[in-house]
Amino acid sequence: IMSRECAKPPDESCNVCGLQFSAPPRMFTMLFPGNFFIASCKYIRRLHHPMEYKTRMTKLAGQVQKLESEGFFHFLEKGEQPWVLGTSRWRPEHWIGSHPLIDPCDMS
């Protein structure tokens, strides 16, 4: 159950609202862990279709892992790849933060 502040914000200061918003540098993308959020329809329409997002993120995660293995940078601790990169079961949690116009409100 979301707070009233998320369900009916007093203004348009955010387009996605939820608990515990996470963002870079700790995470590869922006997300609300557990998919606990409310978002405006206008914002949701800007996102890639979830299946297209899956394809794009899988490709991007592979490129990041390859570049890191070649020593171009260090981003991931051992064993962190799936949840940090937003792959596997964590992909839906990262989907909501995948548009550059996200303006999140964190109610935690």
Coordinates of C-alpha atoms in Angstrom, one line a residue:
I1 CA 0.0 0.0 0.0
M2 CA 1.4 3.4 -1.0
S3 CA 1.2 6.6 1.0
R4 CA -1.4 9.2 0.1
E5 CA 1.4 11.5 -0.8
C6 CA 2.4 9.1 -3.6
A7 CA -1.1 8.4 -4.8
K8 CA -2.1 12.1 -4.9
P9 CA 0.9 14.3 -4.9
P10 CA 0.2 18.0 -4.2
D11 CA 1.8 19.1 -7.5
E12 CA 3.7 17.7 -10.5
S13 CA 7.1 17.7 -8.8
C14 CA 7.5 13.9 -9.5
N15 CA 6.3 11.5 -12.1
V16 CA 7.3 8.3 -10.2
C17 CA 6.8 7.8 -6.5
G18 CA 7.7 5.0 -4.2
L19 CA 9.9 3.6 -1.5
Q20 CA 13.7 3.5 -1.4
F21 CA 14.6 5.0 -4.8
S22 CA 18.1 3.8 -5.8
A23 CA 20.4 5.4 -8.4
P24 CA 24.0 5.5 -9.6
P25 CA 26.8 5.3 -8.6
R26 CA 25.8 2.3 -6.6
M27 CA 23.3 1.0 -9.2
F28 CA 23.8 0.8 -12.9
T29 CA 20.3 2.3 -13.5
M30 CA 17.7 4.0 -11.4
L31 CA 15.0 1.8 -9.7
F32 CA 12.6 1.2 -6.9
P33 CA 13.6 -2.1 -5.4
G34 CA 10.7 -4.6 -5.3
N35 CA 8.7 -2.7 -8.0
F36 CA 6.9 -0.7 -5.3
F37 CA 6.0 2.5 -7.1
I38 CA 3.2 4.6 -8.6
A39 CA 3.9 6.4 -11.9
S40 CA 2.0 8.8 -14.1
C41 CA 0.6 7.4 -17.3
K42 CA 2.4 10.1 -19.3
Y43 CA 5.8 8.9 -17.9
I44 CA 5.0 5.2 -18.5
R45 CA 4.1 5.9 -22.1
R46 CA 7.7 7.2 -22.6
L47 CA 9.3 3.9 -21.6
H48 CA 10.3 1.2 -24.0
H49 CA 8.0 -1.8 -24.1
P50 CA 9.2 -4.2 -21.4
M51 CA 10.2 -6.8 -24.0
E52 CA 12.2 -4.3 -25.9
Y53 CA 13.8 -3.1 -22.6
K54 CA 14.8 -6.7 -21.9
T55 CA 16.6 -7.0 -25.2
R56 CA 18.3 -3.6 -24.9
M57 CA 19.4 -4.2 -21.2
T58 CA 20.7 -7.7 -22.0
K59 CA 22.9 -6.3 -24.8
L60 CA 24.1 -3.4 -22.7
A61 CA 24.9 -5.6 -19.7
G62 CA 27.0 -7.8 -21.9
Q63 CA 28.9 -4.8 -23.3
V64 CA 29.6 -3.5 -19.8
Q65 CA 30.8 -6.9 -18.6
K66 CA 33.0 -7.3 -21.6
L67 CA 34.6 -3.9 -21.2
E68 CA 35.2 -4.5 -17.5
S69 CA 36.8 -7.9 -18.1
E70 CA 39.1 -6.1 -20.6
G71 CA 40.2 -3.7 -17.9
F72 CA 38.6 -0.5 -19.2
F73 CA 37.0 0.2 -15.8
H74 CA 36.0 -1.4 -12.6
F75 CA 32.3 -1.2 -11.8
L76 CA 31.1 -4.5 -10.4
E77 CA 32.1 -6.4 -7.3
K78 CA 32.3 -10.2 -7.8
G79 CA 28.8 -11.7 -8.0
E80 CA 26.9 -8.4 -8.3
Q81 CA 26.2 -8.4 -12.0
P82 CA 22.6 -9.5 -12.2
W83 CA 21.0 -7.2 -9.6
V84 CA 23.3 -4.2 -10.2
L85 CA 23.0 -4.3 -14.0
G86 CA 19.3 -5.0 -13.9
T87 CA 19.4 -8.3 -15.6
S88 CA 17.6 -11.6 -14.7
R89 CA 14.8 -11.3 -12.2
W90 CA 15.9 -7.7 -11.3
R91 CA 15.1 -6.3 -14.8
P92 CA 11.5 -5.3 -14.0
E93 CA 12.8 -3.2 -11.1
H94 CA 15.1 -1.3 -13.3
W95 CA 12.5 -0.7 -16.1
I96 CA 10.8 2.2 -14.3
G97 CA 14.0 4.2 -14.1
S98 CA 15.0 3.7 -17.7
H99 CA 13.9 7.0 -19.1
P100 CA 16.0 10.2 -18.7
L101 CA 13.0 12.3 -17.8
I102 CA 12.3 10.3 -14.6
D103 CA 11.6 12.7 -11.7
P104 CA 11.3 10.4 -8.7
C105 CA 9.9 11.0 -5.2
D106 CA 11.2 8.8 -2.5
M107 CA 8.8 8.3 0.4
S108 CA 11.1 6.2 2.6

